[in-house]
Amino acid sequence: MRVLTAAQMREVDRLTTERYGIPSLLLMENAARQILRAVETRLGPVAGRHILVVCGKGNNGGDGAAFARLAWMSGARVDVALLSSLDKTTGDARMNFDIVKKLAGATSRLTFTEVTDATAWQPFREHLKHYALVVDGILGTGIERPAEGLYAEVIRDLAALFEEPARTVRIVAVDLPSGLPTDVDRPLGPTVSADFTVTFTAPKPANVLPPACYYGGELVVAPIGSPQELIESVGPTLTLLAPEMIAAWLCRTRRSPTSHKGTYGHVFLIAGSRGKPGAACLAAQAALRSGAGLVTVGTPASCHSLIISHVAEAMTEPLDETPEGSLAHTALERALQLAGERDVLALGPGITTAESTRRFVHDLLRRRTVPAIVDADGLNCLAPWPDDITGRDVPLIATPHPGEMARLMCIPIQDVLEHRVEVARRFATEHSLILVLKGNRTLIASADGQVYINPTGNPGMATAGSGDVLTGILAGFLAQDRNSPLDATLAAVYLHGLAGDLAARTLGTRALMASDITAHVGAAVRAVVEEHSGDSFSRRGERIW
């Protein structure tokens, strides 16, 4: 699902009218109908309910005014508060304000008030808790600075209303909660919090990037008439992963009745050290659980027997180690040989950053001939040589968390956290690789500049070993689809998060462990396929996923 900036959204609206002859007033009417539909789907019929619609003077307010009319027509009692004088409004919004004002003069179930100062707002403030629904149509997608004056005061009141204990009033935001700038991931000043947000045509960055996305509650993306091909055609791509995308990949890589273990690829996982053998076990188990045909774990000799005892389905290869029990540079030639005989190389979980290990990792990745995934300590080992991290000749997938990303780019971690999309896109394009920037709403950036946002996952996954499990799932998926590393990566990240969500439903977030994510991978795959592909069974009724 494409994510559009404010400028891209304006362009889509303009071209919808110019190319397809759809009047902007009709787009506003369609938006209002979608708000009403979303409200009644979630809260039931509006008939008999008391609703407050708070409108700014722009098109966001016009959407709200059109909704107010439709809600009144559906039997609701509606109060409209325009935070402006009517004569300062223009265009389609003015037309809808004029209609509501005229209707308000002819019925007792619809009121229209021009709120130009705090005194005029006071009666609404005193009654806020008694409405069934408050609609935030104050500010739309064009704000570039914090709200001030009356707007800021009203926004603060709505934000305080959301925090009321045992409140019964529900808050819905039109397009974006007021106070959020469209194109960044955090508020500029006072900001409304909503139970759900109805955004039009496509999500905006603030709808889907944290922490801004959490102000909007549930996100409803509503079409209002712009053709999909037009949405796809504007500007650089930022995409929200949708289950339909993942279901398509799962269907394409479904298992054939005539297949064998060699069909699904052989992963060579280099992981573990004397103090961290569990990382290797977690990654290997996840690779197998995700469907890899074969997994071989290359690990320091002293970890060999422990891994065998915990992952019976995997093969192991003891490699030369340092006196401290980490991989030694002398293991390089053997590791290159083993990697060259397999389909996918996964490198990094638990290997430490000893000097000999650093040189081993650097030379192995530089000389490899198969697609590789590098994670955790593997990335930290490469921090002295960021220019040598490249996927130009053979695909490379790097999976850093923000701290590892900061070390690779030699920038403060705060820069990574505040500019995640730009950082991910820059590193992926400069190094011709796929970058998985882990964290809240993990980002996946490809070498052509596309960035994908993953909506799955939960705080319970902030636990030791979660990243090792992702490495294993990613390696297993890449082994099964060696020609489409980006598609395999998107599926791995999405399903890793969904498996964590399914685990949390049973265990809660506090008790969740990394191995619980692995245990729910099958359920995550099944849930996506059965809900979004319409084809969960083979002809004989057997599950083939």
mmCIF file with all atom_site columns, C-alpha atoms in Angstrom, residues 340 357 431 468:
data_model
loop_
_atom_site.group_PDB
_atom_site.id
_atom_site.type_symbol
_atom_site.label_atom_id
_atom_site.label_alt_id
_atom_site.label_comp_id
_atom_site.label_asym_id
_atom_site.label_entity_id
_atom_site.label_seq_id
_atom_site.pdbx_PDB_ins_code
_atom_site.Cartn_x
_atom_site.Cartn_y
_atom_site.Cartn_z
_atom_site.occupancy
_atom_site.B_iso_or_equiv
_atom_site.pdbx_formal_charge
_atom_site.auth_seq_id
_atom_site.auth_comp_id
_atom_site.auth_asym_id
_atom_site.auth_atom_id
_atom_site.pdbx_PDB_model_num
ATOM 1 C CA . GLY A 1 340 ? 30.122 -22.012 -1.847 1.00 0.00 ? 340 GLY A CA 1
ATOM 2 C CA . THR A 1 357 ? 36.678 -12.708 14.130 1.00 0.00 ? 357 THR A CA 1
ATOM 3 C CA . HIS A 1 431 ? 25.789 0.076   -0.841 1.00 0.00 ? 431 HIS A CA 1
ATOM 4 C CA . ASP A 1 468 ? 18.441 -14.119 15.789 1.00 0.00 ? 468 ASP A CA 1
#
